[in-house]
Short mmCIF file of C-alpha atoms in Angstrom, two decimals:
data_model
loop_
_atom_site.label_atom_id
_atom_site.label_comp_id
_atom_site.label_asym_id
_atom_site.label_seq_id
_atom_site.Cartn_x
_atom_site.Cartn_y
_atom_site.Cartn_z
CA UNK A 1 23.35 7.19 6.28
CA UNK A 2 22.01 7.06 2.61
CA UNK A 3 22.15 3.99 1.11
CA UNK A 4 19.74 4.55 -1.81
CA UNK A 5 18.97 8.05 -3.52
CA UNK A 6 16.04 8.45 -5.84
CA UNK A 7 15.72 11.10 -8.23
CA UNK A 8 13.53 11.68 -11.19
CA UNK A 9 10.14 12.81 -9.38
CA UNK A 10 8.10 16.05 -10.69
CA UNK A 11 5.22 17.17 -11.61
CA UNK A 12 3.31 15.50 -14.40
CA UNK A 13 0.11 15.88 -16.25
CA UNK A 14 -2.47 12.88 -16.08
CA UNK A 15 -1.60 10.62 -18.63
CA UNK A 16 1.96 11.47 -18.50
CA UNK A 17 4.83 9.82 -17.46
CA UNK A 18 8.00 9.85 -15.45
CA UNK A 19 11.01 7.66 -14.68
CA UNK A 20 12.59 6.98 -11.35
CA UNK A 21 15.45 6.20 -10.30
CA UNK A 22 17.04 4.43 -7.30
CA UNK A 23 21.19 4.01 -7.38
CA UNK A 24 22.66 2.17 -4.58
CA UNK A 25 25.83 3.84 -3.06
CA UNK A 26 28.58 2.03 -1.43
CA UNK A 27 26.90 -1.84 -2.58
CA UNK A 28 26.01 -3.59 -5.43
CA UNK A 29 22.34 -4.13 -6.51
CA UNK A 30 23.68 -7.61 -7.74
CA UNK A 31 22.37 -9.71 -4.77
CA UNK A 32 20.19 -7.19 -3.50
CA UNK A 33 16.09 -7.12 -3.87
CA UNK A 34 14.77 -3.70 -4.78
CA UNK A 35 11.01 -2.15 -4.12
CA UNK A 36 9.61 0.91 -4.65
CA UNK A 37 7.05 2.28 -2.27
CA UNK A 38 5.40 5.46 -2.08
CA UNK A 39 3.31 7.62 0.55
CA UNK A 40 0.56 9.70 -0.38
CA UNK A 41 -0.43 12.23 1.83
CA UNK A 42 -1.80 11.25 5.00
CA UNK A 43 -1.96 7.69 4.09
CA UNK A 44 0.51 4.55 4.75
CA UNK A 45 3.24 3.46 2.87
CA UNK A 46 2.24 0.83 0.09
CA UNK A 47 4.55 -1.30 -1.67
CA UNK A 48 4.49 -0.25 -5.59
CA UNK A 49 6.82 -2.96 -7.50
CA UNK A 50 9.99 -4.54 -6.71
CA UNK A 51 12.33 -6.83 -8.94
CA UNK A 52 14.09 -9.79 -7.60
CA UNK A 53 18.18 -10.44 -7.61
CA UNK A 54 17.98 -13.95 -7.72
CA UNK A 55 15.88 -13.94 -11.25
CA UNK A 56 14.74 -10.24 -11.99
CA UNK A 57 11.37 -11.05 -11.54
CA UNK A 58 9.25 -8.61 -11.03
CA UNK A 59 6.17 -7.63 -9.06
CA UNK A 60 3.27 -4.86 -9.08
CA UNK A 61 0.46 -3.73 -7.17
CA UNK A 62 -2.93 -3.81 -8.55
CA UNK A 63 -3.31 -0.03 -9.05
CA UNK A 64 -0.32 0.10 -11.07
CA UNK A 65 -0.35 -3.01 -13.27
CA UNK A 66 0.08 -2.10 -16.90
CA UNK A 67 1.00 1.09 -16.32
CA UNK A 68 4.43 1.13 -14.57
CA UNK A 69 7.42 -1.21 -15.29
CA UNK A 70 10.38 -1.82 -12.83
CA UNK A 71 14.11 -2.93 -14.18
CA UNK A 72 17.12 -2.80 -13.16
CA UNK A 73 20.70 -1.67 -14.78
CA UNK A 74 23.31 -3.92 -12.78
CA UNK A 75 26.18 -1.76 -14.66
CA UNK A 76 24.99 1.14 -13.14
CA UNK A 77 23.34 0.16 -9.86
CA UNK A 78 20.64 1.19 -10.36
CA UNK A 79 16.77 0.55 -10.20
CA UNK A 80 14.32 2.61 -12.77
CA UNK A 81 10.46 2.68 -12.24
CA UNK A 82 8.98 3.98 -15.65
CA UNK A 83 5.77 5.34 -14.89
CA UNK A 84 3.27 5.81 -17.63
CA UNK A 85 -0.44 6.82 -17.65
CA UNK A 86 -0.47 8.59 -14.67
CA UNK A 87 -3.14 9.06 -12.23
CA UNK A 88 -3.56 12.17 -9.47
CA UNK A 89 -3.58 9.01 -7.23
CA UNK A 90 -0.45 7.91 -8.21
CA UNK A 91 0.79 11.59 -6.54
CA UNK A 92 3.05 10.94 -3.69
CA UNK A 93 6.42 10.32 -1.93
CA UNK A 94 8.56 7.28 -3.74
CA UNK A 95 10.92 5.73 -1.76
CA UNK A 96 13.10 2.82 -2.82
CA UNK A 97 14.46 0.25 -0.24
CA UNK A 98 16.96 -2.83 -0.55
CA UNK A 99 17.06 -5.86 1.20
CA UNK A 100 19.08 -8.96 0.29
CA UNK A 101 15.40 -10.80 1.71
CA UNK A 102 13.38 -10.51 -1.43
CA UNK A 103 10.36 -11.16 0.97
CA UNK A 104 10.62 -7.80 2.65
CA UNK A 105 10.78 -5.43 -0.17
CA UNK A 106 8.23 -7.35 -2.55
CA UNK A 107 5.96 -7.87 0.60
CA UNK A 108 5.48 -4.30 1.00
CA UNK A 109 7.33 -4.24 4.25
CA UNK A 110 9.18 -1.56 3.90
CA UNK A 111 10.25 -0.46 7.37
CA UNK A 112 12.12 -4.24 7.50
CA UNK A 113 14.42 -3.15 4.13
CA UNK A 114 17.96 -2.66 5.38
CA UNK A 115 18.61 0.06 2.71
CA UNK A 116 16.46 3.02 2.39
CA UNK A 117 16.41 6.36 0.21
CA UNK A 118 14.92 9.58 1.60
CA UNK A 119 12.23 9.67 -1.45
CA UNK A 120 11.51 11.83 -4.27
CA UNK A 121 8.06 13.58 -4.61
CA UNK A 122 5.84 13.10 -7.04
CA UNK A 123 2.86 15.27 -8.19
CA UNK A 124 0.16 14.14 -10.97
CA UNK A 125 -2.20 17.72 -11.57
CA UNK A 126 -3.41 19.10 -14.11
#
């Protein structure tokens, strides 16, 4: 069952940008923590950024500090990831997951998030 959908991946130049999105379906994002995580190709899934219900505060991985920003649109349910700068190591599968346990989704354990999406691919190349 769906919880989350993504949508906005694509291919992008390095040093272009892209925003994601992540709308919850049948919930509200209101009390809900939200991640992103993403997959590159043969490697594990790595938490990315997430933003916290309780305050909206936000966390991001090293390797994307300064270069991606994570908010949220409580309206519209949804989660955006605006990703700027981008790397060919940024180039993967972005998944977004849910949990009302901030402490899953901004841990990176994203296997523990009771709501999942089924990812949208991303490509940096030139």
């Amino acid at each position: 069952q769906v919880q989350l959908v993504e949508s906005g991946g694509g291919l992008a130049q390095p040093g272009g940008s892209l925003r994601l999105s992540c709308q919850a379906l049948e919930f509200t994002l209101h009390y809900v923590a939200v991640g992103w995580f993403r997959q590159a190709p043969g490697k594990e899934v790595e938490g990315v950024s997430c933003i916290r219900s309780s305050d909206g505060s936000t966390y991001y991985a090293d390797s994307v500090k300064g270069r991606f920003t994570i908010s949220r649109d409580i309206a519209k349910n949804t989660v955006y990831l605006q990703m700027n700068s981008l790397k060919p190591e940024d180039t993967g599968v972005y998944y977004c997951a849910g949990d009302l346990n901030s402490d899953y989704v901004c841990g990176g354990d994203y296997y523990r998030s009771d709501y999942r999406g089924k990812g949208t691919l991303v490509t940096v190349s030139s």
